[in-house]
XYZ file of C-alpha atoms in Angstrom:
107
model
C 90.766 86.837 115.219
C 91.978 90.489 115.259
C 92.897 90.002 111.949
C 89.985 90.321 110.337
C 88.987 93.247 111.987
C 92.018 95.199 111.189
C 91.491 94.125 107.495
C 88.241 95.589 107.877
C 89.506 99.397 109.070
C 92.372 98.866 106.335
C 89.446 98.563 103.691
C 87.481 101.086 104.920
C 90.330 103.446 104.728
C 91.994 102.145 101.114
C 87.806 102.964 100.259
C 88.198 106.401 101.481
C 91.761 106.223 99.580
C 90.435 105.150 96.396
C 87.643 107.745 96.354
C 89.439 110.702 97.001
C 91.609 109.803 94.211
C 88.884 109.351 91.846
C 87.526 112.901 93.217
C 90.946 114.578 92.080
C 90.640 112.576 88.773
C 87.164 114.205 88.525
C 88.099 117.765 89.178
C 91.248 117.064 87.210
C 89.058 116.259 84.346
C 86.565 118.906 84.625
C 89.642 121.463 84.663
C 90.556 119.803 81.170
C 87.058 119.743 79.963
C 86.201 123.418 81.018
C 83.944 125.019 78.574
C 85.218 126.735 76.020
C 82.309 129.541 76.266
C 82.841 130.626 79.125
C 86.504 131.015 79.740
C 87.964 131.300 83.039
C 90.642 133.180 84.401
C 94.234 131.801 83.933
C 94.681 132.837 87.458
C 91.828 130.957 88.510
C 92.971 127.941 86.708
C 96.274 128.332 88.541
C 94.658 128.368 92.054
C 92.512 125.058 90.747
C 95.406 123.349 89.505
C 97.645 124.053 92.824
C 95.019 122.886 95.193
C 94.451 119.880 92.695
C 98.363 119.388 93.338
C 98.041 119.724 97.410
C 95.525 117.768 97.401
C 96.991 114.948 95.307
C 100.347 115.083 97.514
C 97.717 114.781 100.783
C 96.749 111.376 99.070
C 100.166 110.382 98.382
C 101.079 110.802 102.088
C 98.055 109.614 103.476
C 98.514 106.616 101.320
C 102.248 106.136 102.655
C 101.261 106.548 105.945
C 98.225 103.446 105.839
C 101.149 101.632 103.866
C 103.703 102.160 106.934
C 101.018 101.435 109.249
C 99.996 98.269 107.572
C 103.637 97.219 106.853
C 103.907 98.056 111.217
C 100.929 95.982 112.113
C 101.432 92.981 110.274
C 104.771 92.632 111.521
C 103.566 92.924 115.278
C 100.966 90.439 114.451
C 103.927 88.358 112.641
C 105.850 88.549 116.328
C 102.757 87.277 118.007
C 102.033 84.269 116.038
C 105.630 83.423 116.792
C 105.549 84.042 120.193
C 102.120 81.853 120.914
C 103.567 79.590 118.264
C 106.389 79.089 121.316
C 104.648 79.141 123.724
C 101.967 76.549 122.311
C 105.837 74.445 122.058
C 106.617 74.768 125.397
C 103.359 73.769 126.911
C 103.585 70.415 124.292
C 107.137 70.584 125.690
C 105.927 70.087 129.398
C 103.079 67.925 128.802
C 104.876 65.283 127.413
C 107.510 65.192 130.419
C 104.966 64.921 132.334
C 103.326 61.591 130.671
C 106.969 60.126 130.630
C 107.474 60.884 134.010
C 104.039 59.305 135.036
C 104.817 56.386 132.700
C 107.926 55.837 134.557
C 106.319 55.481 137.919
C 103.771 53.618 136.269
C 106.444 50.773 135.128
């Protein structure tokens, strides 16, 4: 059942994810777009285009980070299924010694 609700924060944040990225691909296009009337600065274009750059290599790591993070969390939740998956073995384990053991001092 915690499953779901990690798939749940996982969206949430691959939303956030997606629309900062579409955010820099705004600005990125507005920088391309700029109007030709009204020039701006090259320096000013500079300090744009570097923040545009920080910002996209924030993304990238943010986005390698949820990756690692997923990649972490599904393998713990990989190691529990196996260990109730044992567990759940044993207990069958037990259960049915038990019913031979009563059908033997039933005979």
């Amino acid at each position: 059942m915690a499953a779901p609700a990690a798939v749940g924060v996982e969206s949430a944040t691959s939303v956030a994810v997606r629309n900062d990225f579409a955010e820099l691909e705004r600005q990125q296009l507005l920088l391309a777009s700029r109007d030709l009337h009204a020039p701006v600065p090259a320096a000013h274009v500079g300090s744009l285009e570097r923040r545009l750059a920080a910002h996209s290599e924030t993304l990238r790591t943010k986005c390698h980070f949820l990756d690692v993070r997923t990649s972490r969390r599904l393998e713990a939740l990989r190691r529990r299924e196996v260990s109730i998956d044992g567990s759940f073995s044993l207990g069958l384990s037990q259960l049915d010694s038990l019913a031979k053991s009563e059908a033997g001092r039933n005979t």
